[in-house]
Amino acid sequence: MAEEMKETMEQYENELEASFRKMDEGDIVEGDVLSVSDEEAVIDLKYYAQGILKASEYSDDPNVTLTEALNEGDRVKAKVISVDDGEGNIMLSKREANQVLAWDRLQKLMEEETVLSLTVGGVVNGGVIVYVEGIRGFIPASQLSLNYVEDLNTWLKKEVEAKIITVDESRNKLVLSAKEVEKAKAQEELNHKMAMMRPSMVLEGTVENIMPYGAFVDLGDGLSGLIHISQFSEKRIKSPKEMVEEGQKVKVKVLKIADNKISLSMKALEESREAEKVETGIEYKEEEKAQTSLGDLLANLKL
C-alpha cells in the first residue's frame, strides 16, 4: 500500500511538473526512448505530450538507421521542430540539435587531438565523407594516408582513424586527417626502435645517399644514420665518394643516438678491429658478420 501511494505521489509530481513546463519550437529538450522502429522513435519528455523523432531527423548520415542507433531507455537530446503534429505529439529533430550542440564538442575534440574511429560514408571529388557527432566531415585525398591514394572508391565503407584539423561552424566546415594519425603512429614506432639502439653496436646497412659532408646509410626498418666525413677513415678524405658509393653494403659502428638521429662510423669499427688484432693476435676477417644486425635487434620488439 505504501509503495502504491509512493508511486502515485511520484506520478502526480511528474504530471504537476509537466503542467508547468512550456515547450517552444527551437528548444533543446532531453528524454528517454520509450520505443524505436525503422521509421521513428517515441521519446518520453516528462511532458503531457510524447516526443516523436523521425528517422530522417536523427542524423545527416544516410547510413544510420534508428534501430541500430537507439535502444529503449537511451537518453536523447533533440530540438523541438513542432509543438503539435496534428495528433498532439511533439516533433523532434536530433539532426538539428546536433547542429546546435555538436560544434562545441567538435572544437574540443580538435583541441584535445582526439583520435576518432570512423567509417567512410561517401566518396566525392578530392576526398571522402565521414560523419562526426552527426556532422558531415571531409577527409581530403591528401590526408587519407601516408601513401599516395590512387583510387578513392576503395576507401568506401572502410574504417579509418582520423583527427579533426579544421572546425568552422560559420562555414559548416569540418575537415579531418587520417594521415596525421598514421604519421604519429609511425613516429611512435620509430621512437621504440631508436630506444632499442645503443652506442658501440655494429650494424650492416646500405649507402642510400652521399652528401659533401657524409653518407646516409639505410639500416632497415625505417631507420637510417649518418657517417660524417670525419668518420670514414683515419686518413683525411675530400669526399665520402672516395670511400663508398650509393647502393654499397657497409658495416658500421653506432657512435651516438640523439634527437632521433643516429651517428655512425666506419673509422671506429676499423679501430676496434685493429685493437682486437693487437690484443688477441687474431686478424678480423671481412666476411665475418656484424655483431648485431638491426633485424636481430628488432626481432623480439613488440610494438
Short mmCIF file of C-alpha atoms in Angstrom, two decimals:
data_model
loop_
_atom_site.label_atom_id
_atom_site.label_comp_id
_atom_site.label_asym_id
_atom_site.label_seq_id
_atom_site.Cartn_x
_atom_site.Cartn_y
_atom_site.Cartn_z
CA MET A 1 0.00 0.00 0.00
CA ALA A 2 2.79 2.37 0.96
CA GLU A 3 4.61 1.57 -2.29
CA GLU A 4 1.47 2.24 -4.32
CA MET A 5 0.99 5.59 -2.59
CA LYS A 6 4.64 6.47 -3.24
CA GLU A 7 4.26 5.67 -6.96
CA THR A 8 1.02 7.69 -7.11
CA MET A 9 2.71 10.69 -5.48
CA GLU A 10 5.69 10.49 -7.86
CA GLN A 11 3.33 10.26 -10.83
CA TYR A 12 1.35 13.24 -9.53
CA GLU A 13 4.54 15.28 -9.05
CA ASN A 14 5.69 14.43 -12.58
CA GLU A 15 2.34 15.42 -14.03
CA LEU A 16 2.33 18.63 -11.99
CA GLU A 17 5.85 19.48 -13.18
CA ALA A 18 4.84 18.75 -16.78
CA SER A 19 1.80 21.03 -16.49
CA PHE A 20 4.04 23.99 -15.63
CA ARG A 21 6.51 23.33 -18.42
CA LYS A 22 6.19 25.03 -21.74
CA MET A 23 7.88 23.91 -24.90
CA ASP A 24 8.52 26.12 -27.88
CA GLU A 25 9.91 25.45 -31.31
CA GLY A 26 13.69 25.67 -31.22
CA ASP A 27 14.04 24.41 -27.63
CA ILE A 28 16.64 21.71 -26.95
CA VAL A 29 14.97 19.02 -24.85
CA GLU A 30 16.05 15.71 -23.37
CA GLY A 31 14.14 12.49 -22.90
CA ASP A 32 14.24 8.70 -22.71
CA VAL A 33 13.49 6.38 -25.62
CA LEU A 34 10.23 4.51 -25.00
CA SER A 35 10.18 2.58 -28.27
CA VAL A 36 12.05 2.54 -31.56
CA SER A 37 11.29 1.31 -35.09
CA ASP A 38 12.85 1.84 -38.50
CA GLU A 39 10.54 4.84 -39.07
CA GLU A 40 10.54 6.65 -35.73
CA ALA A 41 11.40 6.66 -32.04
CA VAL A 42 8.97 7.65 -29.28
CA ILE A 43 10.59 9.82 -26.60
CA ASP A 44 9.37 10.35 -23.03
CA LEU A 45 9.89 14.07 -22.38
CA LYS A 46 8.25 14.06 -18.93
CA TYR A 47 5.62 16.24 -20.57
CA TYR A 48 1.92 15.86 -21.24
CA ALA A 49 2.77 15.02 -24.86
CA GLN A 50 5.25 12.48 -26.17
CA GLY A 51 8.10 13.33 -28.49
CA ILE A 52 8.36 11.77 -31.94
CA LEU A 53 11.77 11.50 -33.59
CA LYS A 54 11.51 10.51 -37.24
CA ALA A 55 14.34 8.53 -38.86
CA SER A 56 15.02 11.41 -41.26
CA GLU A 57 15.54 13.74 -38.29
CA TYR A 58 18.07 11.58 -36.47
CA SER A 59 21.28 12.27 -38.41
CA ASP A 60 22.71 13.73 -41.60
CA ASP A 61 24.42 10.39 -42.16
CA PRO A 62 22.25 8.44 -44.64
CA ASN A 63 23.81 5.16 -43.49
CA VAL A 64 22.49 5.46 -39.92
CA THR A 65 19.29 3.58 -39.02
CA LEU A 66 17.24 4.26 -35.90
CA THR A 67 17.11 0.63 -34.78
CA GLU A 68 20.91 0.42 -34.91
CA ALA A 69 21.50 3.80 -33.29
CA LEU A 70 18.93 3.75 -30.48
CA ASN A 71 17.69 1.33 -27.84
CA GLU A 72 14.83 1.57 -25.37
CA GLY A 73 15.97 3.51 -22.32
CA ASP A 74 18.61 5.54 -24.17
CA ARG A 75 18.69 9.23 -23.31
CA VAL A 76 18.42 11.59 -26.26
CA LYS A 77 18.84 15.33 -26.76
CA ALA A 78 16.79 16.81 -29.60
CA LYS A 79 15.42 20.08 -30.91
CA VAL A 80 11.69 20.84 -30.92
CA ILE A 81 10.63 21.49 -34.52
CA SER A 82 6.86 21.42 -33.92
CA VAL A 83 4.82 21.51 -30.70
CA ASP A 84 1.90 19.68 -32.33
CA ASP A 85 1.98 17.29 -35.28
CA GLY A 86 -1.83 17.33 -35.50
CA GLU A 87 -2.10 14.33 -33.20
CA GLY A 88 -0.85 16.02 -30.07
CA ASN A 89 2.79 14.89 -30.34
CA ILE A 90 5.95 16.98 -30.08
CA MET A 91 8.03 16.63 -33.24
CA LEU A 92 11.77 16.41 -32.59
CA SER A 93 14.99 16.59 -34.56
CA LYS A 94 18.25 15.20 -33.23
CA ARG A 95 19.86 16.18 -36.52
CA GLU A 96 19.11 19.87 -35.89
CA ALA A 97 20.09 19.55 -32.22
CA ASN A 98 23.43 18.18 -33.38
CA GLN A 99 23.93 21.30 -35.45
CA VAL A 100 23.42 23.37 -32.28
CA LEU A 101 25.33 21.20 -29.80
CA ALA A 102 27.95 19.38 -31.85
CA TRP A 103 30.21 22.22 -32.94
CA ASP A 104 31.39 22.91 -29.39
CA ARG A 105 32.17 19.20 -28.96
CA LEU A 106 33.96 19.13 -32.31
CA GLN A 107 36.08 22.12 -31.28
CA LYS A 108 37.02 20.32 -28.06
CA LEU A 109 37.85 17.11 -29.93
CA MET A 110 40.18 19.09 -32.20
CA GLU A 111 41.88 20.90 -29.31
CA GLU A 112 42.45 17.61 -27.47
CA GLU A 113 43.70 15.95 -30.71
CA THR A 114 41.31 13.06 -30.11
CA VAL A 115 41.73 10.10 -32.48
CA LEU A 116 38.31 9.09 -33.82
CA SER A 117 37.30 5.72 -35.29
CA LEU A 118 35.10 6.45 -38.29
CA THR A 119 33.56 4.76 -41.31
CA VAL A 120 33.92 6.31 -44.75
CA GLY A 121 30.33 7.04 -45.77
CA GLY A 122 30.85 8.52 -49.21
CA VAL A 123 33.34 9.40 -51.94
CA VAL A 124 33.39 12.86 -53.53
CA ASN A 125 35.72 14.78 -55.78
CA GLY A 126 39.04 15.15 -53.98
CA GLY A 127 38.31 13.12 -50.86
CA VAL A 128 35.88 11.11 -48.75
CA ILE A 129 32.99 11.85 -46.39
CA VAL A 130 32.73 10.79 -42.74
CA TYR A 131 30.30 11.80 -40.01
CA VAL A 132 31.28 13.01 -36.53
CA GLU A 133 28.61 13.79 -33.94
CA GLY A 134 26.15 13.66 -36.84
CA ILE A 135 28.04 16.41 -38.69
CA ARG A 136 29.30 15.80 -42.21
CA GLY A 137 33.10 15.88 -42.33
CA PHE A 138 35.59 15.79 -45.20
CA ILE A 139 38.92 13.98 -45.42
CA PRO A 140 40.92 15.24 -48.44
CA ALA A 141 42.65 12.57 -50.51
CA SER A 142 45.99 14.08 -49.47
CA GLN A 143 45.06 13.46 -45.81
CA LEU A 144 43.86 9.87 -46.14
CA SER A 145 47.20 8.09 -45.91
CA LEU A 146 50.96 8.50 -45.76
CA ASN A 147 50.98 6.80 -49.16
CA TYR A 148 49.54 8.20 -52.38
CA VAL A 149 45.84 7.35 -52.77
CA GLU A 150 45.11 6.39 -56.36
CA ASP A 151 41.51 5.14 -56.17
CA LEU A 152 39.24 6.80 -53.61
CA ASN A 153 36.46 4.26 -54.25
CA THR A 154 38.47 1.55 -52.48
CA TRP A 155 38.01 3.55 -49.26
CA LEU A 156 34.19 3.43 -49.28
CA LYS A 157 32.85 1.76 -46.11
CA LYS A 158 36.42 1.41 -44.87
CA GLU A 159 37.18 2.02 -41.18
CA VAL A 160 39.65 4.84 -40.61
CA GLU A 161 41.22 6.54 -37.63
CA ALA A 162 41.38 10.29 -38.00
CA LYS A 163 41.69 13.51 -36.05
CA ILE A 164 39.96 16.83 -36.66
CA ILE A 165 42.16 19.55 -38.16
CA THR A 166 39.59 22.24 -39.06
CA VAL A 167 36.35 23.29 -37.33
CA ASP A 168 34.48 26.23 -38.84
CA GLU A 169 30.84 26.41 -37.75
CA SER A 170 30.14 29.61 -39.68
CA ARG A 171 31.02 27.87 -42.95
CA ASN A 172 29.69 24.47 -41.83
CA LYS A 173 33.18 23.14 -42.48
CA LEU A 174 34.67 20.09 -40.76
CA VAL A 175 37.97 18.69 -42.07
CA LEU A 176 39.82 15.64 -40.73
CA SER A 177 43.11 13.87 -41.33
CA ALA A 178 43.88 10.15 -41.17
CA LYS A 179 47.40 10.88 -42.37
CA GLU A 180 48.23 12.75 -39.16
CA VAL A 181 47.22 9.70 -37.11
CA GLU A 182 49.37 7.41 -39.29
CA LYS A 183 52.28 9.83 -39.00
CA ALA A 184 52.02 9.87 -35.20
CA LYS A 185 51.92 6.06 -35.08
CA ALA A 186 54.92 5.81 -37.41
CA GLN A 187 56.85 8.26 -35.23
CA GLU A 188 55.97 6.29 -32.10
CA GLU A 189 57.15 3.08 -33.76
CA LEU A 190 60.36 4.81 -34.83
CA ASN A 191 60.92 6.04 -31.27
CA HIS A 192 60.56 2.46 -29.99
CA LYS A 193 63.16 1.25 -32.47
CA MET A 194 65.52 4.10 -31.64
CA ALA A 195 65.18 3.32 -27.95
CA MET A 196 66.47 -0.20 -28.61
CA MET A 197 69.71 1.04 -30.16
CA ARG A 198 72.90 1.51 -28.15
CA PRO A 199 76.29 3.13 -28.88
CA SER A 200 79.01 0.64 -29.93
CA MET A 201 76.56 -1.67 -31.69
CA VAL A 202 77.83 -2.95 -35.04
CA LEU A 203 75.25 -2.96 -37.84
CA GLU A 204 75.08 -3.56 -41.55
CA GLY A 205 73.34 -1.18 -43.90
CA THR A 206 73.18 0.19 -47.42
CA VAL A 207 74.54 3.56 -48.52
CA GLU A 208 71.46 5.43 -49.76
CA ASN A 209 72.64 9.00 -50.27
CA ILE A 210 76.04 10.68 -50.45
CA MET A 211 76.47 14.32 -49.50
CA PRO A 212 79.63 16.50 -49.32
CA TYR A 213 79.59 16.20 -45.52
CA GLY A 214 78.93 12.47 -45.24
CA ALA A 215 76.83 9.50 -46.33
CA PHE A 216 73.42 8.33 -45.15
CA VAL A 217 73.09 4.62 -44.52
CA ASP A 218 69.78 2.74 -44.65
CA LEU A 219 69.78 0.42 -41.63
CA GLY A 220 66.39 -1.16 -42.45
CA ASP A 221 63.04 -0.97 -40.63
CA GLY A 222 62.73 2.71 -41.40
CA LEU A 223 65.97 3.70 -39.68
CA SER A 224 68.92 5.46 -41.22
CA GLY A 225 72.11 7.01 -39.88
CA LEU A 226 74.84 9.37 -40.99
CA ILE A 227 78.52 8.60 -41.41
CA HIS A 228 80.15 12.03 -41.11
CA ILE A 229 83.07 12.65 -43.49
CA SER A 230 85.42 12.53 -40.50
CA GLN A 231 84.22 9.02 -39.58
CA PHE A 232 85.22 7.12 -42.70
CA SER A 233 88.91 6.70 -42.14
CA GLU A 234 91.93 7.75 -40.10
CA LYS A 235 93.27 9.44 -43.20
CA ARG A 236 91.70 12.68 -44.37
CA ILE A 237 89.44 12.45 -47.39
CA LYS A 238 87.99 15.19 -49.59
CA SER A 239 84.73 13.43 -50.35
CA PRO A 240 82.80 10.40 -49.00
CA LYS A 241 82.76 9.18 -52.60
CA GLU A 242 86.41 8.19 -52.12
CA MET A 243 85.23 5.55 -49.64
CA VAL A 244 81.70 4.45 -50.61
CA GLU A 245 79.15 4.56 -53.40
CA GLU A 246 75.36 4.53 -53.38
CA GLY A 247 73.90 1.03 -53.05
CA GLN A 248 77.06 -0.32 -51.37
CA LYS A 249 76.67 -2.60 -48.32
CA VAL A 250 78.70 -1.37 -45.36
CA LYS A 251 79.35 -2.38 -41.78
CA VAL A 252 79.22 0.49 -39.31
CA LYS A 253 79.52 1.17 -35.61
CA VAL A 254 76.94 3.25 -33.75
CA LEU A 255 78.58 6.27 -32.13
CA LYS A 256 75.65 8.22 -30.75
CA ILE A 257 71.84 8.39 -30.73
CA ALA A 258 70.41 11.84 -30.06
CA ASP A 259 67.37 13.83 -31.21
CA ASN A 260 66.20 10.87 -33.31
CA LYS A 261 69.48 10.96 -35.22
CA ILE A 262 71.96 8.09 -35.43
CA SER A 263 75.65 8.87 -35.83
CA LEU A 264 77.65 6.07 -37.46
CA SER A 265 81.32 5.38 -38.01
CA MET A 266 83.37 3.14 -40.25
CA LYS A 267 86.56 4.51 -38.71
CA ALA A 268 85.58 3.41 -35.19
CA LEU A 269 84.84 -0.06 -36.48
CA GLU A 270 88.29 -0.23 -38.08
CA GLU A 271 89.88 0.99 -34.85
CA SER A 272 88.07 -1.79 -32.97
CA ARG A 273 89.41 -4.35 -35.41
CA GLU A 274 92.97 -3.07 -35.03
CA ALA A 275 92.68 -3.11 -31.24
CA GLU A 276 91.36 -6.67 -31.37
CA LYS A 277 94.30 -7.78 -33.56
CA VAL A 278 96.78 -6.26 -31.12
CA GLU A 279 95.07 -7.78 -28.08
CA THR A 280 94.37 -11.27 -29.43
CA GLY A 281 96.77 -11.64 -32.31
CA ILE A 282 93.81 -12.76 -34.45
CA GLU A 283 93.02 -10.88 -37.61
CA TYR A 284 89.44 -9.76 -38.22
CA LYS A 285 88.02 -11.30 -41.38
CA GLU A 286 85.92 -9.03 -43.55
CA GLU A 287 83.44 -11.81 -44.25
CA GLU A 288 82.54 -12.12 -40.55
CA LYS A 289 79.01 -10.98 -39.72
CA ALA A 290 78.24 -7.79 -37.85
CA GLN A 291 77.89 -8.29 -34.09
CA THR A 292 74.26 -7.21 -34.25
CA SER A 293 72.02 -6.77 -37.26
CA LEU A 294 69.05 -4.43 -37.00
CA GLY A 295 66.81 -7.41 -37.78
CA ASP A 296 68.18 -9.26 -34.71
CA LEU A 297 67.78 -6.09 -32.66
CA LEU A 298 64.10 -5.67 -33.52
CA ALA A 299 63.12 -9.35 -33.83
CA ASN A 300 61.62 -9.53 -30.35
CA LEU A 301 60.37 -5.96 -30.21
CA LYS A 302 56.59 -5.84 -29.77
CA LEU A 303 55.04 -2.59 -30.95
#
